[in-house]
XYZ file of C-alpha atoms in Angstrom:
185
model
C -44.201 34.391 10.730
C -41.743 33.230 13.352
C -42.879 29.853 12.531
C -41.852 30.171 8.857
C -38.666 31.855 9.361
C -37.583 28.706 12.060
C -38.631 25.708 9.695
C -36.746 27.854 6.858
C -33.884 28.254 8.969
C -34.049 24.395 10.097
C -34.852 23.190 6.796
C -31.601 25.730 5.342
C -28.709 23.958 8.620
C -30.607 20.339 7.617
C -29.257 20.959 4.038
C -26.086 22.310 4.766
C -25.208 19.889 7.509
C -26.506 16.688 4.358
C -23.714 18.948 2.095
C -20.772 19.147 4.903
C -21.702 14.407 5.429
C -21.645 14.441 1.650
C -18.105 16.133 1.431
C -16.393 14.562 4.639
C -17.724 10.850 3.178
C -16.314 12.290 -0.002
C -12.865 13.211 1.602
C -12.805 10.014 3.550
C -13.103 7.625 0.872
C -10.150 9.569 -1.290
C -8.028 9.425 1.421
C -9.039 5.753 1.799
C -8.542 4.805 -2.383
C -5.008 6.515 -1.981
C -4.385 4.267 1.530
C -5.362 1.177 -0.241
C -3.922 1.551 -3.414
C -5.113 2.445 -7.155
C -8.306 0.930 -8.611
C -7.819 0.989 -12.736
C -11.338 1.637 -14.298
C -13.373 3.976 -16.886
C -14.325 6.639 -13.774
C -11.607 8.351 -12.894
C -11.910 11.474 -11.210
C -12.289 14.346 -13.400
C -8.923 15.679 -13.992
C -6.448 14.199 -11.138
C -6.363 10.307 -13.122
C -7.032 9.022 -9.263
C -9.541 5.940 -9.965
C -11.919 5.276 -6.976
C -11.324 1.734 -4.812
C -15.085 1.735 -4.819
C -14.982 0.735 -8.130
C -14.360 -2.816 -7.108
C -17.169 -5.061 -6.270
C -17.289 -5.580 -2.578
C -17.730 -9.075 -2.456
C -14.312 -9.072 -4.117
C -12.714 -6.701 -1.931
C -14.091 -8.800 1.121
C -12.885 -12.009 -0.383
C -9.153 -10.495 -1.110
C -8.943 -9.347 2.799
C -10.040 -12.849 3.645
C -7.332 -14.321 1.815
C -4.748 -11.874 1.936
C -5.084 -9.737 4.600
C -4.202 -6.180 4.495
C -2.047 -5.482 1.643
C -1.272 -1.323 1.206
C 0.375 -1.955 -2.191
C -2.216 -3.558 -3.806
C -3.012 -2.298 -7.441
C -6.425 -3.127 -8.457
C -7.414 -3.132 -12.265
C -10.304 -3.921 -14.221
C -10.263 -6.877 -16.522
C -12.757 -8.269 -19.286
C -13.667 -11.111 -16.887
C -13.698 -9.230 -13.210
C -11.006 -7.758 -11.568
C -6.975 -8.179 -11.031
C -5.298 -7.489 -8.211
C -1.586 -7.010 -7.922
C 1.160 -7.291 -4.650
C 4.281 -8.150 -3.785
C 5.584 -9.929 -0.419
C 9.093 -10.312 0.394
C 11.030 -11.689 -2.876
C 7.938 -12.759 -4.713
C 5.351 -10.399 -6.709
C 1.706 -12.359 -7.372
C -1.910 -11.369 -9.379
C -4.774 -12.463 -8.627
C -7.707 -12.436 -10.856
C -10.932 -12.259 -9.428
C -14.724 -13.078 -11.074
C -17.353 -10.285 -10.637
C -18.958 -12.541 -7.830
C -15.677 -12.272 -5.728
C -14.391 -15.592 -6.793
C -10.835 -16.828 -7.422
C -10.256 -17.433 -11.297
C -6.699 -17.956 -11.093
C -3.640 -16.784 -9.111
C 0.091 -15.980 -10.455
C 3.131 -15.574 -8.342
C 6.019 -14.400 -9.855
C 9.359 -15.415 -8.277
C 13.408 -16.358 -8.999
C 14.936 -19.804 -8.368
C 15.252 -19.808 -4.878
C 12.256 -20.694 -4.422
C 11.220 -22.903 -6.764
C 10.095 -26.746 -5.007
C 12.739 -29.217 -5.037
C 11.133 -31.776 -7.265
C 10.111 -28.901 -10.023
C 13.915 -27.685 -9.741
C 14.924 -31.367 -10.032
C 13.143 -32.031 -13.471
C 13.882 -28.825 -14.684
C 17.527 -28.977 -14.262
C 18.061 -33.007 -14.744
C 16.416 -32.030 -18.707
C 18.353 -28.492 -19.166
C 21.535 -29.187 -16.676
C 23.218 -26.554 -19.120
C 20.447 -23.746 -18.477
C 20.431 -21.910 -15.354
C 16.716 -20.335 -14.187
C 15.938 -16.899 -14.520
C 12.432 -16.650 -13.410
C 9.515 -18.961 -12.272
C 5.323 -18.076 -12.649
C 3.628 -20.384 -10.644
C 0.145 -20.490 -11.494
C -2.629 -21.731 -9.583
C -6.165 -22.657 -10.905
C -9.079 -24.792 -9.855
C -6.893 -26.875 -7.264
C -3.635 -27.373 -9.339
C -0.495 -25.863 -10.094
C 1.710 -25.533 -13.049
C 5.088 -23.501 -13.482
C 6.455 -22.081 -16.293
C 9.766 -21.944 -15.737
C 11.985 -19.120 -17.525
C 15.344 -20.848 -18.294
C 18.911 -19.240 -20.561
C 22.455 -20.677 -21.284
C 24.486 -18.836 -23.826
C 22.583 -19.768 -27.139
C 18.876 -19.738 -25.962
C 16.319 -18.883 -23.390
C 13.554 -20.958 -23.373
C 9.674 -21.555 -20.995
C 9.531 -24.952 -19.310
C 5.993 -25.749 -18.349
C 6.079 -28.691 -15.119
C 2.927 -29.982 -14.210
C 3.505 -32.149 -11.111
C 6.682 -34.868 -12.747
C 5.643 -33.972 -16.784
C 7.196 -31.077 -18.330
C 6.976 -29.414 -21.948
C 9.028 -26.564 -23.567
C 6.626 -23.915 -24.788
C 8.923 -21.541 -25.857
C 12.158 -20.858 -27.601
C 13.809 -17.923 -28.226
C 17.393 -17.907 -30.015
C 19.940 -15.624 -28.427
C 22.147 -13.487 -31.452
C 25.621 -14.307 -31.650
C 27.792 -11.318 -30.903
C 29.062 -9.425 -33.983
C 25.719 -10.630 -36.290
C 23.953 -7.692 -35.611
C 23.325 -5.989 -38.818
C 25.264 -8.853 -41.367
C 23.728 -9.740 -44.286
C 21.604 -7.403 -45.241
């Protein structure tokens, strides 16, 4: 009898002990989704809206770290193709899309004229001299690098896209002359 009652009692701390690892790990990893930022997916936890970071493949979460280091602001999210990741660092804000295997598909920093290259300033500015840039997205993929380059004077903003001395405008958007708001209708 004293035998029973010992491997009942064993069996009964083995079981609690398993449910107090379970709960800590449980603990642990929430505190370390909220240290490393959000992770946008489907599971959520049930009523808080806290995704978990463990939602991200780990080969991708390895090969961020490698590249990027330690980043506590960084916004994960789940895309159709893999994963995006989101940062900023100093005056520039980038997104980097991942593939499920942990692979680079493309990378976009966002940034303002200052730093823009000389040469993609050059042929920017020597085509739209009038125009004065607003915002750059330099985009990098498979080895090379275009901009789109966000440019505005007083009539028009427009998107210059420079890859390496060729540019093309891909976008034009007319600005409204004050005092035409609501004429003619």
């Amino acid at each position: 009898m004293k035998k029973i009652a010992n491997r009942s009692l064993a069996t009964m701390l083995g079981m609690i002990i398993l449910l107090l690892s379970a709960a800590s790990q449980d603990l642990a990893m929430n505190q370390k989704s909220a240290d490393l930022g959000s992770v946008a997916s489907e599971s959520k936890e049930e009523g808080t809206g806290i995704p978990y970071i463990n939602n991200v493949n780990g080969r991708v979460l390895k090969s961020f770290h490698r590249s990027f280091g330690d980043r506590p602001d960084a916004r994960w999210s789940k895309t159709d193709n893999g994963f995006m990741v989101h940062f900023k660092d100093s005056n520039m804000s980038t997104n980097v899309y991942y593939r499920p295997k942990g692979t680079v598909d493309y990378r976009v920093n966002y940034y303002f004229a200052e730093r823009l290259p000389g040469a993609v300033r050059h042929t920017v500015k020597s085509n739209f001299y009038d125009y004065s840039i607003i915002q750059v997205s330099e985009v990098h993929k498979d080895e090379s690098v275009c901009y789109f380059v966000k440019i505005e004077n007083t009539e028009a903003i427009k998107t210059i896209r420079v890859v390496g001395q060729e540019w093309q405008q891909v976008e034009e958007i007319k600005k409204q002359k004050a005092g035409t708001v609501g004429k003619g209708l």
